Short mmCIF file of C-alpha atoms in Angstrom, two decimals:
data_model
loop_
_atom_site.label_atom_id
_atom_site.label_comp_id
_atom_site.label_asym_id
_atom_site.label_seq_id
_atom_site.Cartn_x
_atom_site.Cartn_y
_atom_site.Cartn_z
CA MET M 467 -0.01 -0.03 0.04
CA ILE M 468 2.74 2.47 0.95
CA ALA M 469 4.67 1.71 -2.22
CA HIS M 470 1.52 2.26 -4.26
CA LEU M 471 0.98 5.66 -2.58
CA ALA M 472 4.55 6.71 -3.26
CA GLU M 473 4.30 5.68 -6.89
CA LYS M 474 0.81 6.87 -7.81
CA HIS M 475 0.00 9.76 -5.47
CA GLU M 476 3.36 11.35 -4.68
CA GLY M 477 2.83 14.87 -6.03
CA GLY M 478 0.68 17.50 -7.53
CA THR M 479 1.01 20.30 -10.08
CA VAL M 480 1.23 23.80 -8.63
CA ASP M 481 0.60 26.93 -10.73
CA ASP M 482 1.60 30.27 -9.43
CA ASP M 483 0.85 33.67 -10.90
CA ASN M 484 4.15 33.89 -12.75
CA CYS M 485 3.80 30.43 -14.19
CA ALA M 486 0.29 31.16 -15.30
CA ALA M 487 1.38 34.38 -16.95
CA SER M 488 4.21 32.68 -18.83
CA GLY M 489 2.17 29.67 -19.81
CA LYS M 490 4.59 27.36 -17.94
CA ARG M 491 3.61 24.89 -15.21
CA LYS M 492 5.72 24.36 -12.15
CA GLN M 493 5.55 20.77 -10.87
CA GLU M 494 6.18 19.91 -7.22
CA PHE M 495 6.09 16.42 -5.70
CA THR M 496 5.01 16.30 -2.11
CA CYS M 497 5.64 13.47 0.36
CA ILE M 498 2.27 12.18 1.63
CA VAL M 499 3.76 11.32 4.98
CA CYS M 500 5.85 14.27 6.15
CA GLY M 501 5.04 16.92 3.54
CA LEU M 502 8.57 17.33 2.11
CA VAL M 503 8.40 19.04 -1.25
CA CYS M 504 10.74 17.86 -4.03
CA ALA M 505 11.35 19.25 -7.43
CA ARG M 506 11.90 15.88 -9.05
CA LYS M 507 9.89 12.65 -8.84
CA GLU M 508 13.05 10.53 -8.46
CA THR M 509 14.17 12.59 -5.46
CA LEU M 510 10.80 12.11 -3.74
CA ARG M 511 10.87 8.37 -4.42
CA SER M 512 14.29 8.00 -2.85
CA HIS M 513 13.29 10.08 0.15
CA PHE M 514 10.09 8.04 0.66
CA VAL M 515 11.87 4.69 0.49
CA ARG M 516 14.64 5.86 2.93
CA LYS M 517 12.52 7.61 5.49
CA HIS M 518 9.08 5.96 5.44
CA THR M 519 9.53 2.26 4.55
CA GLN M 520 11.12 -0.60 6.36
CA HIS M 521 12.02 -2.75 3.37
CA TYR M 522 15.76 -3.51 3.32
CA ASP M 523 16.04 -5.35 -0.03
CA TYR M 524 19.77 -4.98 -0.60
CA SER M 525 22.51 -6.34 1.66
CA CYS M 526 26.30 -6.04 1.46
CA GLU M 527 28.02 -9.30 0.52
CA TYR M 528 31.06 -8.35 2.58
CA CYS M 529 29.67 -7.23 5.95
CA GLY M 530 25.92 -7.91 5.74
CA LYS M 531 24.81 -4.36 6.26
CA GLU M 532 21.39 -3.81 4.73
CA PHE M 533 20.06 -0.94 2.57
CA LYS M 534 16.77 0.17 1.19
CA ILE M 535 18.12 1.61 -2.04
CA LYS M 536 20.53 -0.10 -4.41
CA GLY M 537 22.56 3.04 -5.01
CA ASP M 538 23.30 3.32 -1.26
CA LEU M 539 24.60 -0.27 -1.27
CA THR M 540 26.80 0.52 -4.33
CA THR M 541 28.29 3.56 -2.61
CA HIS M 542 28.84 1.65 0.68
CA THR M 543 30.62 -1.29 -1.17
CA ARG M 544 32.87 1.06 -3.07
CA LEU M 545 33.97 3.23 -0.14
CA ASN M 546 34.18 0.53 2.57
CA HIS M 547 35.25 -2.68 0.79
CA ARG M 548 36.82 -2.01 -2.60
CA GLU M 549 38.86 1.14 -2.12
CA SER M 550 42.28 0.98 -0.47
CA PRO M 551 43.30 3.52 2.19
CA VAL M 552 44.46 6.81 0.64
CA MET M 553 47.23 9.10 1.96
CA CYS M 554 46.77 12.86 2.07
CA ASP M 555 49.51 14.42 -0.09
CA VAL M 556 49.50 17.54 2.08
CA CYS M 557 49.98 16.23 5.64
CA GLY M 558 50.53 12.47 5.16
CA LYS M 559 47.42 11.44 7.09
CA THR M 560 46.03 8.09 5.94
CA CYS M 561 42.38 8.16 5.19
CA ARG M 562 40.02 5.21 4.92
CA ASN M 563 38.88 5.93 1.31
CA SER M 564 38.63 8.69 -1.25
CA HIS M 565 35.50 10.16 0.41
CA SER M 566 37.29 10.39 3.75
CA LEU M 567 40.23 12.00 2.06
CA TYR M 568 37.97 14.55 0.34
CA THR M 569 36.34 15.41 3.71
CA HIS M 570 39.72 15.64 5.48
CA GLN M 571 41.26 17.94 2.88
CA LYS M 572 38.14 20.09 2.61
CA HIS M 573 38.18 20.84 6.34
CA ALA M 574 41.91 20.74 7.09
CA HIS M 575 43.64 22.19 4.07
CA TYR M 576 41.41 23.64 1.37
CA LYS M 577 38.81 25.79 3.03
CA ALA M 578 36.76 27.66 0.46
CA LYS M 579 37.79 31.31 0.17
CA TYR M 580 34.37 33.00 -0.43
CA GLU M 581 31.89 33.14 2.45
CA CYS M 582 28.19 33.89 2.13
CA PRO M 583 27.40 36.92 4.35
CA ARG M 584 23.94 35.52 5.13
CA CYS M 585 24.41 31.88 6.01
CA HIS M 586 28.23 31.74 6.20
CA ARG M 587 28.51 28.86 3.79
CA ARG M 588 31.90 28.87 2.05
CA LEU M 589 32.26 28.52 -1.70
CA VAL M 590 35.28 28.07 -4.06
CA THR M 591 34.74 30.94 -6.45
CA GLN M 592 33.03 34.34 -6.51
CA GLU M 593 30.79 33.07 -9.31
CA ASN M 594 29.67 30.16 -7.03
CA LEU M 595 28.99 32.62 -4.23
CA ASP M 596 26.97 34.93 -6.51
CA GLN M 597 24.89 32.04 -7.72
CA HIS M 598 24.36 30.73 -4.24
CA VAL M 599 23.12 34.12 -2.92
CA LEU M 600 20.80 34.50 -5.89
CA THR M 601 19.18 31.05 -5.72
CA GLN M 602 19.22 30.50 -1.91
CA HIS M 603 18.54 33.92 -0.50
CA GLU M 604 17.09 36.38 -3.08
CA ARG M 605 14.73 34.32 -5.20
CA LYS M 606 13.10 32.44 -2.35
CA GLU M 607 10.08 33.86 -0.60
CA LYS M 608 10.17 33.36 3.17
CA SER M 609 7.45 31.72 5.20
CA VAL M 610 6.88 33.53 8.48
CA CYS M 611 5.75 31.97 11.78
CA GLU M 612 2.73 33.93 12.92
CA GLU M 613 3.48 33.08 16.54
CA CYS M 614 7.08 34.31 16.88
CA GLY M 615 8.07 35.84 13.53
CA LYS M 616 10.82 33.39 12.72
CA THR M 617 11.27 32.93 8.96
CA PHE M 618 11.83 29.81 6.88
CA PHE M 619 12.65 29.23 3.23
CA GLU M 620 10.72 25.92 3.11
CA ASN M 621 7.10 25.35 4.23
CA TYR M 622 8.14 21.93 5.45
CA ASP M 623 10.56 23.57 8.01
CA LEU M 624 7.85 25.99 9.10
CA ARG M 625 5.42 23.05 9.72
CA LYS M 626 8.01 21.28 11.84
CA HIS M 627 8.76 24.55 13.75
CA MET M 628 5.09 25.09 14.49
CA ARG M 629 5.07 22.01 16.76
CA ILE M 630 7.05 24.12 19.23
CA HIS M 631 3.97 26.35 19.65
CA THR M 632 1.25 23.70 19.28
CA GLY M 633 2.98 21.15 21.48
CA ASP M 634 2.17 18.45 18.90
CA LYS M 635 4.39 15.35 19.32
CA PRO M 636 3.29 12.81 16.74
CA TYR M 637 6.15 10.31 17.21
CA ASP M 638 5.75 7.93 20.16
CA CYS M 639 8.35 5.57 21.62
CA LYS M 640 6.88 2.02 21.60
CA VAL M 641 9.08 1.05 24.49
CA CYS M 642 8.45 3.72 27.14
CA GLY M 643 5.74 5.83 25.61
CA ARG M 644 7.66 9.12 25.48
CA ALA M 645 6.58 11.35 22.60
CA PHE M 646 8.63 13.53 20.27
CA ALA M 647 7.99 16.35 17.83
CA ARG M 648 10.51 15.07 15.31
CA HIS M 649 11.12 11.60 13.95
CA SER M 650 14.92 12.10 14.19
CA SER M 651 14.54 12.85 17.92
CA LEU M 652 12.66 9.57 18.38
CA SER M 653 15.40 7.71 16.49
CA GLN M 654 18.10 9.14 18.77
CA HIS M 655 15.93 8.28 21.82
CA LEU M 656 15.54 4.68 20.73
CA LEU M 657 19.30 4.28 20.81
CA LEU M 658 19.10 4.53 24.60
CA HIS M 659 16.93 1.45 24.64
CA THR M 660 19.29 -0.56 22.48
CA GLY M 661 22.06 -0.28 25.08
CA GLU M 662 24.66 0.33 22.36
CA ARG M 663 27.12 3.22 22.45
CA ILE M 664 27.89 3.83 18.80
CA TYR M 665 29.13 7.39 18.97
CA GLY M 666 32.88 7.32 19.82
CA CYS M 667 35.13 10.29 20.43
CA ASP M 668 37.92 10.29 17.86
CA VAL M 669 40.25 12.07 20.33
CA CYS M 670 40.01 10.02 23.55
CA GLY M 671 37.80 7.02 22.57
CA LYS M 672 35.00 7.65 25.05
CA SER M 673 31.67 6.38 23.64
CA PHE M 674 28.15 7.60 23.90
CA ALA M 675 24.66 6.29 23.19
CA GLN M 676 23.48 9.50 21.48
CA LYS M 677 24.98 11.98 19.09
CA ALA M 678 24.18 14.89 21.39
CA GLY M 679 26.31 13.37 24.11
CA LEU M 680 29.34 13.15 21.82
CA ILE M 681 28.90 16.71 20.60
CA CYS M 682 28.82 17.99 24.15
CA HIS M 683 31.81 15.89 25.14
CA ARG M 684 34.03 17.06 22.28
CA LYS M 685 33.89 20.60 23.65
CA ILE M 686 36.36 19.57 26.37
CA HIS M 687 39.04 18.90 23.79
CA SER M 688 41.02 21.93 22.59
CA GLY M 689 42.32 22.67 19.14
CA THR M 690 40.73 22.08 15.74
CA LEU M 691 38.71 18.92 15.63
CA PRO M 692 37.70 16.93 12.51
CA PRO M 693 34.08 16.92 11.46
CA LEU M 694 31.76 14.39 13.17
CA PRO M 695 31.70 11.06 11.30
CA VAL M 696 28.42 10.11 9.59
CA ILE M 697 26.97 7.15 11.43
CA HIS M 698 23.94 5.31 10.03
CA ILE M 699 21.58 4.03 12.68
CA ASP M 700 18.67 2.63 10.59
CA HIS M 701 20.04 -0.93 10.65
CA ILE M 702 20.63 -0.77 14.43
CA LEU M 703 17.07 0.36 15.11
CA LYS M 704 15.67 -2.21 12.72
CA GLU M 705 17.37 -5.05 14.57
CA PHE M 706 16.22 -3.61 17.92
CA ILE M 707 12.60 -3.36 16.73
CA LYS M 708 12.62 -6.95 15.54
CA LYS M 709 13.41 -8.24 19.07
#
């Protein structure tokens, strides 16, 4: 049923005044579960499968990790099992794969020169910066929260924010009954029930059950720290829910 909804009822056509005047139609594809709006049908389909289904149809032949989308499995296999460690030619640090090398060099050696004055994102060229400002800040109409005046570029973000004022908490923990306003908060909470401590400090090795604990802990270490590693928790929660 869910797959049918994603395939057949995932979006609608939206006409604004400018589109009507020009004779062009602007298509938007909206997630029927969380309201996320995507410009492309393929983007919505990938989002829907990753976030709102529990079908892990693809598994890694090397480590057994499961994935919902074949492309995610392909990327995992290439980065974790087929690529050899790569050495940084600037400082000599050995990185696990090409993606780790890219992340290391981006943060440690090649920080982009041009910074956006509005959101502080850094870009490589002035042309990139100009395009970023135009598309991300000047062309977008802001949605304003009527309660507090905070502005958002996406209606989806405004809807999530409104739960602060309404007190709506639609995501319930099936173990202890605690409710959360965001699905991501529920997922992090469920990690406490698994008993696993998957977030490890890359400086001292201390481990934590939740990402927030690691973020708070890292503040005790001085100097420039590498970015937090990306840790996927879907497979851990899936195994826990099965029990």
